[in-house]
Coordinates of C-alpha atoms and ligand atoms in Angstrom, one line a residue:
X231 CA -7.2 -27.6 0.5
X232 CA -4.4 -30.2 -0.1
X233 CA -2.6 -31.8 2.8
X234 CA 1.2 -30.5 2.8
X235 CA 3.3 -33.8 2.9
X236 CA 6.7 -34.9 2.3
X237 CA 7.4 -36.1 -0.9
X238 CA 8.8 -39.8 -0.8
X239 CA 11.3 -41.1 -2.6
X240 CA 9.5 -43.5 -4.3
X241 CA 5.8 -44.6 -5.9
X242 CA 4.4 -46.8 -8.1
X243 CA 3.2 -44.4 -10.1
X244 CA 4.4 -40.9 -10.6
X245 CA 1.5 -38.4 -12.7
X246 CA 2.7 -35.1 -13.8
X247 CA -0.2 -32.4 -14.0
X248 CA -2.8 -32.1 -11.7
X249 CA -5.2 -31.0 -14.3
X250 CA -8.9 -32.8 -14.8
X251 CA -6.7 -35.8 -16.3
X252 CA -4.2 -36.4 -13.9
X253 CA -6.4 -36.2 -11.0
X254 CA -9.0 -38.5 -13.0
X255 CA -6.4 -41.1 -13.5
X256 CA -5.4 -40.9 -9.8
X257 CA -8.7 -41.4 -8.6
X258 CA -9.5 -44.6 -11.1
X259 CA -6.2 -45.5 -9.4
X260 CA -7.2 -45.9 -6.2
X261 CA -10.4 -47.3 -7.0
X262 CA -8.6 -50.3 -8.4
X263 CA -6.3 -50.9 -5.5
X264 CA -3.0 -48.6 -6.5
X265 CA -2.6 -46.3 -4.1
X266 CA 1.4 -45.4 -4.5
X267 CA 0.4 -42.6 -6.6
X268 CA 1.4 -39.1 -6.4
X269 CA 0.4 -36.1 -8.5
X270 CA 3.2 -33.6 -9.3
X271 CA 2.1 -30.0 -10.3
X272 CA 4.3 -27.1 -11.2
X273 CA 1.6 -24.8 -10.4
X274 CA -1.9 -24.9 -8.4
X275 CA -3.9 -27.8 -8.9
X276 CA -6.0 -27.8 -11.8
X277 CA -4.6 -24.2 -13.1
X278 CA -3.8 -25.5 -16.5
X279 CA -6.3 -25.7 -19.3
X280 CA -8.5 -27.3 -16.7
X281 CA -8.9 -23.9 -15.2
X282 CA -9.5 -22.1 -18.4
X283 CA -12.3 -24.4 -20.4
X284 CA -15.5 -23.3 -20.8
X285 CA -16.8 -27.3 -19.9
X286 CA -18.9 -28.2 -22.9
X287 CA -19.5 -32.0 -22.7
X288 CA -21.3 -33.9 -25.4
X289 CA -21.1 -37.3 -27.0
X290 CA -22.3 -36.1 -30.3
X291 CA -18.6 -36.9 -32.4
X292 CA -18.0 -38.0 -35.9
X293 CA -15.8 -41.0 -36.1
X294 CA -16.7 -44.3 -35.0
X295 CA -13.6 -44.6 -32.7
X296 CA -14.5 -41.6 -31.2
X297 CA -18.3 -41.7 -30.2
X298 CA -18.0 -44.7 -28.5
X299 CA -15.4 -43.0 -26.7
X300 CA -17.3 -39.8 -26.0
X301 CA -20.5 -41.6 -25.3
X302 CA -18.6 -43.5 -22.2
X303 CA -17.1 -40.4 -20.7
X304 CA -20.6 -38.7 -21.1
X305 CA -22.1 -41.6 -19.7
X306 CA -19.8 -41.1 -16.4
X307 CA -20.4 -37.9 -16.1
X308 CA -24.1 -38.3 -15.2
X309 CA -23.6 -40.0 -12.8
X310 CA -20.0 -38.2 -11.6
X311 CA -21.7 -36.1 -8.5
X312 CA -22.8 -39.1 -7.0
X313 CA -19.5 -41.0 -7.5
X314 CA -17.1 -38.3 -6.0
X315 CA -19.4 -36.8 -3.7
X316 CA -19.3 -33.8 -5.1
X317 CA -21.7 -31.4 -6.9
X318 CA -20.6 -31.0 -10.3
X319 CA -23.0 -29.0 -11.4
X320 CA -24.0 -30.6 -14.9
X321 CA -26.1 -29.4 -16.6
X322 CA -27.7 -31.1 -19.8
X323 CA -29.2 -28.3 -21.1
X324 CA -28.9 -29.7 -24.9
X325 CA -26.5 -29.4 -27.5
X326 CA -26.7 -27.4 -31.2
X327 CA -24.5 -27.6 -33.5
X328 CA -25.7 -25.1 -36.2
X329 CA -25.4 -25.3 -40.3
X330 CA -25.5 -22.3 -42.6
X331 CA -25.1 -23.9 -45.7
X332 CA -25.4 -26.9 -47.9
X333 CA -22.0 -28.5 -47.5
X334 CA -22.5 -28.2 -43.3
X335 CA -25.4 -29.2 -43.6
X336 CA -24.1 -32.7 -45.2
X337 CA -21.8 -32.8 -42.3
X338 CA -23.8 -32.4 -39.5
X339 CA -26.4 -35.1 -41.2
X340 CA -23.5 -37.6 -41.3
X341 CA -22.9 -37.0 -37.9
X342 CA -26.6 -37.6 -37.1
X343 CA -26.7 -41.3 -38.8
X344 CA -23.2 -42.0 -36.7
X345 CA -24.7 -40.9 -33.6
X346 CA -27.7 -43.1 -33.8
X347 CA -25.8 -45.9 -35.4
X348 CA -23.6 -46.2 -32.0
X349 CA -26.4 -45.2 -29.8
X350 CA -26.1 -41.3 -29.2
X351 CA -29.0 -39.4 -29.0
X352 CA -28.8 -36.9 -32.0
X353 CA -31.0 -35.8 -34.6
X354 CA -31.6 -32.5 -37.7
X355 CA -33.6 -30.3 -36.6
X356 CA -34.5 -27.3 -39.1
X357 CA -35.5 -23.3 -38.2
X358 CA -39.0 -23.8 -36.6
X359 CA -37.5 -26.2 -33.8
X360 CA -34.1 -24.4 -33.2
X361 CA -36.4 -20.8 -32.8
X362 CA -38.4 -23.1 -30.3
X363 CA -35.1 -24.1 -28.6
X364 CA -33.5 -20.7 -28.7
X365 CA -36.8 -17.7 -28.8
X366 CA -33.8 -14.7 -29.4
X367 CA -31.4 -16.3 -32.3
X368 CA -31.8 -14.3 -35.2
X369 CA -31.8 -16.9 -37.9
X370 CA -30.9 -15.0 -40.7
X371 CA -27.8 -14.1 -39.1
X372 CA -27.1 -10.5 -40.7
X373 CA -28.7 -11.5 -43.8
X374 CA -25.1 -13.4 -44.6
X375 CA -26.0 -16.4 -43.9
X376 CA -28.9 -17.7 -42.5
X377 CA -28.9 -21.0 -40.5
X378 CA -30.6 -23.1 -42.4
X379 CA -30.2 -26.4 -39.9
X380 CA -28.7 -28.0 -36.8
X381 CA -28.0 -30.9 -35.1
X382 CA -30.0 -31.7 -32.0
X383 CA -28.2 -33.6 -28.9
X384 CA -30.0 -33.4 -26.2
X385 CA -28.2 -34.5 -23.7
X386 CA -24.9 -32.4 -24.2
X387 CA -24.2 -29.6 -21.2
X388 CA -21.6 -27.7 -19.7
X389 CA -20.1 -29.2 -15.8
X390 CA -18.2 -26.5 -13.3
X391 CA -15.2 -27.4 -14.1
X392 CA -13.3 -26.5 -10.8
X393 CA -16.1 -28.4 -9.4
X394 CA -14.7 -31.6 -11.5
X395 CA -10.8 -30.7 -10.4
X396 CA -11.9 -30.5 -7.0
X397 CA -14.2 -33.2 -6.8
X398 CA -11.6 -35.9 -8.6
X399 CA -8.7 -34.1 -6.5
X400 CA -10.6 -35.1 -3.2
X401 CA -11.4 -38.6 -3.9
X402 CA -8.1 -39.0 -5.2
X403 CA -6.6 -38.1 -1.7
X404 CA -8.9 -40.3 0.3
X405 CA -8.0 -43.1 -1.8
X406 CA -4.6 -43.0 -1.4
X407 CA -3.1 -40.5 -3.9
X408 CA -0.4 -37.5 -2.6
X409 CA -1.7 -34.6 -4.3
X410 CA 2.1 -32.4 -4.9
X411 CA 1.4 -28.4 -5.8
X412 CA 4.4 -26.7 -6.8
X413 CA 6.1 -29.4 -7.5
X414 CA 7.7 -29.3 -11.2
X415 CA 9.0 -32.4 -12.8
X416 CA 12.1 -30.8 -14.3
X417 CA 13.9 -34.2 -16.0
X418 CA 12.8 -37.6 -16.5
X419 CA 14.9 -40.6 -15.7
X420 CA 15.8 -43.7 -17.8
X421 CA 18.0 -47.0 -16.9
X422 CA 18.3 -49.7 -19.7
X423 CA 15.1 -48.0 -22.0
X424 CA 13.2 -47.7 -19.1
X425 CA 11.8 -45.0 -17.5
X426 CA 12.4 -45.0 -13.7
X427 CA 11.5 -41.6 -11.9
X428 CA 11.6 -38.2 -12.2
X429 CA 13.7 -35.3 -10.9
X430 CA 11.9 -32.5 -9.1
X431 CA 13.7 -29.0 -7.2
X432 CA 12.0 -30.6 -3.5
X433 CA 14.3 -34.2 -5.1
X434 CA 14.1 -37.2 -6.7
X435 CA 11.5 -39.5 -7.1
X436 CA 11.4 -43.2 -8.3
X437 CA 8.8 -44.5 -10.1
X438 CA 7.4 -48.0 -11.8
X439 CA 5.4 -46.2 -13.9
X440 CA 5.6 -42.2 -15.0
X441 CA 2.3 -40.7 -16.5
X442 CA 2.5 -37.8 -18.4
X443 CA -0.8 -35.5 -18.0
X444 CA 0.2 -32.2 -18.9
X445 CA -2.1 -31.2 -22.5
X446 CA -0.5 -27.9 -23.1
X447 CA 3.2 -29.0 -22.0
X448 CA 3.2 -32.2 -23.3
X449 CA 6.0 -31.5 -26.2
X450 CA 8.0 -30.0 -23.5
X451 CA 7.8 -33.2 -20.7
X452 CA 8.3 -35.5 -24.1
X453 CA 11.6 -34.2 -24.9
X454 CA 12.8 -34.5 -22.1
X455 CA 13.1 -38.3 -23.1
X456 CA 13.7 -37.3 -26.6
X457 CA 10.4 -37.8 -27.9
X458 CA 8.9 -36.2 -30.7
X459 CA 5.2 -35.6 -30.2
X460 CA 2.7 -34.8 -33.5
X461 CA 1.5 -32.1 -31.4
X462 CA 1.2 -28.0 -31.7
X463 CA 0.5 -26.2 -28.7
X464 CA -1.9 -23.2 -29.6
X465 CA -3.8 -20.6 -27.7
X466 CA -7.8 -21.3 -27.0
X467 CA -9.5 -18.3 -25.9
X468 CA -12.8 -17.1 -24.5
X469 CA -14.6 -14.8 -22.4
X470 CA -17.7 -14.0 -20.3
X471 CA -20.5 -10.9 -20.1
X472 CA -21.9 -9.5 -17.6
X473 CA -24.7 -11.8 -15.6
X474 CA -28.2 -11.5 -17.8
X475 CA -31.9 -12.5 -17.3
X476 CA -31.8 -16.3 -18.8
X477 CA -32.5 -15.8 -22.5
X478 CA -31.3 -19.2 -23.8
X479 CA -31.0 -23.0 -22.6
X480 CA -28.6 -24.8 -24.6
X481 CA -24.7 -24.8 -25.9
X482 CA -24.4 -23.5 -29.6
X483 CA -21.7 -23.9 -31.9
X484 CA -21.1 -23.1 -35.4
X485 CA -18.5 -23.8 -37.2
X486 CA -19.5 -21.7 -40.0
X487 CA -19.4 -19.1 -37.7
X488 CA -16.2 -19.9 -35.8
X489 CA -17.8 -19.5 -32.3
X490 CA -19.8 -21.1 -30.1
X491 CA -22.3 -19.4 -27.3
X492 CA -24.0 -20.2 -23.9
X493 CA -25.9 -19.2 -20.8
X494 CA -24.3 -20.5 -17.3
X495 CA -26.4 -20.7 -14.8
X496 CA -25.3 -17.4 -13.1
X497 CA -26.7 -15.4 -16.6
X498 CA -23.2 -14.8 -17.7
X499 CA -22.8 -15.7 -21.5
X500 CA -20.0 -17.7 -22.2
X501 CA -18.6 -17.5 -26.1
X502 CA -15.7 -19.6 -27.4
X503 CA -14.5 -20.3 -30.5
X504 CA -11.2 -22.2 -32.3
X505 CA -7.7 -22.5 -31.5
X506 CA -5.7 -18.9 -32.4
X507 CA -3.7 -19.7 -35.5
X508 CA -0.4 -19.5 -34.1
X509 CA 1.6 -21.6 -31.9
X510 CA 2.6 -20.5 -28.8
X511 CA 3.0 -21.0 -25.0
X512 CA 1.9 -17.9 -24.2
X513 CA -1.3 -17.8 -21.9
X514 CA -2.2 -14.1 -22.7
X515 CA -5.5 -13.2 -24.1
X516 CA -6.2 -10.9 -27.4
X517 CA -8.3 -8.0 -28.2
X518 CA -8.8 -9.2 -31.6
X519 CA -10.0 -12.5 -31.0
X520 CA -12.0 -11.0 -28.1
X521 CA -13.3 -8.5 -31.3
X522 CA -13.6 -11.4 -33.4
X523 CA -15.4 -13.8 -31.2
X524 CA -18.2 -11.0 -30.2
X525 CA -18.7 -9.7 -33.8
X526 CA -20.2 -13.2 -35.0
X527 CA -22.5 -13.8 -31.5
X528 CA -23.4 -10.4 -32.6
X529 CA -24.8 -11.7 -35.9
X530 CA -26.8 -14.3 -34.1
X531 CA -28.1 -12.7 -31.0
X532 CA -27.7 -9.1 -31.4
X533 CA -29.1 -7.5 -28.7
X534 CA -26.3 -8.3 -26.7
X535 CA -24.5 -5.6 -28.3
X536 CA -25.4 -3.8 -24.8
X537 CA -23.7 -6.5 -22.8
X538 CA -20.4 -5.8 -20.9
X539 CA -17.7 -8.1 -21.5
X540 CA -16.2 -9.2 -18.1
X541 CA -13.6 -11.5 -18.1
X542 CA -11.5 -13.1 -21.4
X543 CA -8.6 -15.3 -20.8
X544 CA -6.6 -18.1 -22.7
X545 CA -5.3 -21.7 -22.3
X546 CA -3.4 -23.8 -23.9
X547 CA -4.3 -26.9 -26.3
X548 CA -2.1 -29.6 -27.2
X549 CA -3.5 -30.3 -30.8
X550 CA -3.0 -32.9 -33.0
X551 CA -2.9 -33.4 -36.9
X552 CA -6.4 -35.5 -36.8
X553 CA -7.9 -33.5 -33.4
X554 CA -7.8 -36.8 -31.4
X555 CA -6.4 -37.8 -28.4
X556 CA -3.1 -39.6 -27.9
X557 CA -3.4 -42.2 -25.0
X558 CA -1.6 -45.2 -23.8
X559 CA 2.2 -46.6 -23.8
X560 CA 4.9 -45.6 -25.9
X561 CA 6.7 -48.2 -28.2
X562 CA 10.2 -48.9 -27.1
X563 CA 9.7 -46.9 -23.3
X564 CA 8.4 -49.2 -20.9
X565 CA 7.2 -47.5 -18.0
X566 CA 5.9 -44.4 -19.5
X567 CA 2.5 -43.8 -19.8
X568 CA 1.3 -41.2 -21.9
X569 CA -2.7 -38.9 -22.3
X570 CA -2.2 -36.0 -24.3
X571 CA -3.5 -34.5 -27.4
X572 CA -6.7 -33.2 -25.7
X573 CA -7.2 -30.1 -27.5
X574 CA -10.1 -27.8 -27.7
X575 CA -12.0 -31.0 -26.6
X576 CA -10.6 -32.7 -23.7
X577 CA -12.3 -31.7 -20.6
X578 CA -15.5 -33.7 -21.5
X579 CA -13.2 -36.9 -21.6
X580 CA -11.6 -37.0 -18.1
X581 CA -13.3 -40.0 -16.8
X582 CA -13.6 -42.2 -19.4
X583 CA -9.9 -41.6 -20.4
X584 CA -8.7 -41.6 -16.5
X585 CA -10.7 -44.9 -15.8
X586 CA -8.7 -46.1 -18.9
X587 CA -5.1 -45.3 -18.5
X588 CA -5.7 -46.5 -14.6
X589 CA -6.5 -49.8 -16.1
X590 CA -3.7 -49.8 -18.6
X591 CA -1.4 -49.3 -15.6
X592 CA -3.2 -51.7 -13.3
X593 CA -3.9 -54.9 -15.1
X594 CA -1.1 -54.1 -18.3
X595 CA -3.7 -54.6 -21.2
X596 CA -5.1 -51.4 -23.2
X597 CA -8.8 -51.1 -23.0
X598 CA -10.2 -51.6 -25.9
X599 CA -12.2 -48.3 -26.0
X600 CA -8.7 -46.5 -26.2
X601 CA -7.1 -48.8 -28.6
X602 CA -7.1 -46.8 -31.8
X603 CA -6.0 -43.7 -29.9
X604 CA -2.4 -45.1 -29.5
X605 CA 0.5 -43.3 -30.3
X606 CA 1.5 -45.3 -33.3
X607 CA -1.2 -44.4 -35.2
X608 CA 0.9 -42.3 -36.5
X609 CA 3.3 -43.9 -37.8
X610 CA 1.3 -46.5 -39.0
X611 CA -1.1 -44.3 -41.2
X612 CA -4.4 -45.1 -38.9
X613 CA -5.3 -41.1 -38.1
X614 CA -8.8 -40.8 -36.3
X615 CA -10.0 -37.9 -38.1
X616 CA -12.1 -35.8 -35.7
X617 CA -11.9 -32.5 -37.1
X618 CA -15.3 -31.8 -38.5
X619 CA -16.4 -32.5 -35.2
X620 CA -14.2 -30.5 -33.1
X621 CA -15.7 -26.8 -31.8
X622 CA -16.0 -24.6 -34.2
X623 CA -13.4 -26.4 -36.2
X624 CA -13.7 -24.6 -39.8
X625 CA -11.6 -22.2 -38.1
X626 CA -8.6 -24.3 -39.4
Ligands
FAD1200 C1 -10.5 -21.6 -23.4 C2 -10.6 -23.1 -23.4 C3 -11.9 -23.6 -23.5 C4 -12.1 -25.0 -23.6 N1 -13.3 -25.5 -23.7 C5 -13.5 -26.9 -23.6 C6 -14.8 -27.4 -23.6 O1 -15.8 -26.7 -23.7 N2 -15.0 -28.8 -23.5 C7 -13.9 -29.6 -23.4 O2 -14.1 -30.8 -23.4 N3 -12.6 -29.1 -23.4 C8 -12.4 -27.8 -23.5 N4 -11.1 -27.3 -23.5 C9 -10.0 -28.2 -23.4 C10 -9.8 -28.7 -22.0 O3 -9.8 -27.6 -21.1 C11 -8.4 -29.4 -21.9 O4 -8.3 -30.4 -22.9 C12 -8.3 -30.2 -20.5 O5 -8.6 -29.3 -19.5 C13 -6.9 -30.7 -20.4 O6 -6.8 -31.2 -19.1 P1 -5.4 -31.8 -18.6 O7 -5.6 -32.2 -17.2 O8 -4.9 -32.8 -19.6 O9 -4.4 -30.5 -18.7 P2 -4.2 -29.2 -17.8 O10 -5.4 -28.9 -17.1 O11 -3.6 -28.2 -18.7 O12 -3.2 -29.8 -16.7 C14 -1.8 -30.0 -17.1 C15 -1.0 -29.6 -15.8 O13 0.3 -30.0 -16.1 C16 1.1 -29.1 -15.3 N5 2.5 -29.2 -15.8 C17 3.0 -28.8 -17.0 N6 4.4 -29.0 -17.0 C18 4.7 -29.5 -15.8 C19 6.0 -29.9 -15.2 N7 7.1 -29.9 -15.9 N8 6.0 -30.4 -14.0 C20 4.8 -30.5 -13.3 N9 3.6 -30.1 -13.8 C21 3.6 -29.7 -15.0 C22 0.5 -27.8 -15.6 O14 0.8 -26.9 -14.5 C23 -1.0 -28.1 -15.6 O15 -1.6 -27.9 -14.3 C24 -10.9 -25.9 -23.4 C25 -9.7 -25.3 -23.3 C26 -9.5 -23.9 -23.2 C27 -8.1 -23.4 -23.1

């Protein structure tokens, strides 16, 4: 699919990881005039946690730095198909987010005001409209404990996400970008606190301005110019049934429940839920997560008790201590650009957060809409704290 080329020996910009972000930030690129870009991958293109989300996207966030932020990217995505000329399949089929009990509840309400206060449809909606919604949830949920509550967002949905890859990869290419497979960065270079290139087994490659795109390996490509990320990588698994008569037409998450549930288009269910509690690089998937995931969309819909499981697989997730992104330059590294921290959440934030680290590098200045996300935060006590919003966060 990708045109075999040499690579150069030098670009203006160098992005490592042809995932959903790199190949976002390579298209915005070209669309602002930088077309010395090249996209280093050490595997397939988008094979990373691109390859491996289950594609929810929704706007319907917590903090006031992030559903601006959210809003944007969902914003882009409606009208992505038309952009890349490419059929992205979205789908807004609506977003739940479901409470069982009094303290959720709260939650989910303060997420309601926020989301109207920055102008994202949301709204509570109680048993009789969530049974309208969904016909087959059980509501009492086992008799444990009953959803009492959830909030509405419309306009949430799930994309194809190899649809996205492709479609960003492709307009990428015909604006300019060299699109490198195979390719692994394996050191960075620095002259004078600056970063100038990077060193790959095909040779090395000069570089104004190195981006960093690689979620799940992010610690790993930091180090290599002794940097010290706040970031864990864990496991995120999910897995798939069997194709089914449609039965439901909306995402669902609950955090009480750890898991969320939906129907693709093809009938197959999808179900998700939080990071595995352990750290590791290790893209290998788990009976007892796969055990542990089914038991509670058992509790809510459990006919599907009959359904075969067909595929369950694992990515990785770069997470951070407040579950928001890290994006922009790093203090005391010129040329370095760095997107990371995307988590269990990051697929729904490809354009908005390419568009913005292609403006960083084109024009110099940090947009504001990816201000408070910088690195420094940390250091400076200014954590964006995301968590109740995250999927099925209680899960941590
Ligand atoms: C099971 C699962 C479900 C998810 N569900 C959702 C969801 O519903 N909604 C949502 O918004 N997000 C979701 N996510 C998160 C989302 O998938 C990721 O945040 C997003 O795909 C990250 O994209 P990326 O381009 O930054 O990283 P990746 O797609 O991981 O790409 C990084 C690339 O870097 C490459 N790389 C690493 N090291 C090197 C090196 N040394 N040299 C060259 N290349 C290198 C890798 O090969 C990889 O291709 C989910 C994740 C998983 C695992």
């Amino acid at each position: 699919m990708w045109e075999k080329r040499p690579l150069k020996g030098r670009y203006d910009v160098v992005i490592i990881g042809a995932g959903v972000h790199g190949l976002s930030t390579a298209y915005y690129l070209g669309r602002m005039g930088v077309d010395s870009v090249a996209v280093l991958d050490k595997g397939y293109v988008g094979g990373g946690a691109s390859a491996r989300t289950t594609a929810i996207i929704r706007a319907n966030y917590l903090t006031p730095q992030g559903v601006p932020f959210f809003r944007e990217s969902l914003k882009l995505y409606e009208g992505l198909a038309a952009e890349l000329d490419f059929n992205t399949l979205f789908s807004q089929m609506g977003r739940l987010d479901l409470g069982h009990t009094d303290s959720s509840i709260y939650g989910l309400r303060q997420r309601a005001e926020i989301n109207r206060l920055l102008g994202v449809d949301s709204r509570m909606v109680g048993p009789r409209e969530i049974r309208e919604l969904i016909p087959c949830i059980d509501l009492r949920v086992g008799k444990t404990l009953p959803i009492i509550g959830a909030l509405y967002h419309p306009p949430g949905g799930v994309v194809r996400h190899d649809a996205v890859v492709w479609g960003f990869g492709r307009a990428a290419a015909r604006g300019g970008a060299e699109i490198h497979p195979f390719t692994e960065v394996t050191a960075i270079t620095r002259s004078n606190g600056r970063v100038t290139g990077v060193e790959t087994p095909r040779g090395r490659v000069e570089a104004g301005t190195v981006v960093s795109a690689t979620a799940g390996w992010s610690s790993v490509i930091a180090r290599m110019i002794d940097l010290d990320l706040p970031i864990v990588t864990h496991p995120l698994q999910a897995f798939v049934t069997e194709p089914l008569k449609p039965f439901m037409h909306a995402t669902i998450s609950s955090a009480d429940l750890h898991v969320y549930v939906y129907q693709t288009d093809r009938g197959e269910v999808v179900i998700g839920g939080g990071v595995d509690p352990y750290p590791t690089y290790s893209q290998r998937s788990t009976l007892q997560t796969l055990e542990s995931l089914a038991a509670h969309a058992l509790e809510m819909f459990p006919f599907l008790g009959r359904a075969k499981a067909l595929r369950q697989w694992a990515g990785l997730c770069d997470m951070t201590p407040d579950y928001a992104p890290v994006m922009g330059r790093v203090d005391g590294l010129d040329g370095f650009v760095l997107t990371a921290g995307w988590g269990t959440w990051g697929f729904k934030a490809a354009p908005v957060a390419g568009r913005s680290i292609a403006e960083l590098i084109a024009t110099g200045r940090t947009p504001e809409l990816i201000e408070p996300f910088g690195l420094s935060r940390f250091r400076e006590g200014r954590l964006v704290n995301e968590r109740a919003a995250a999927p099925a966060a209680a899960i941590h």
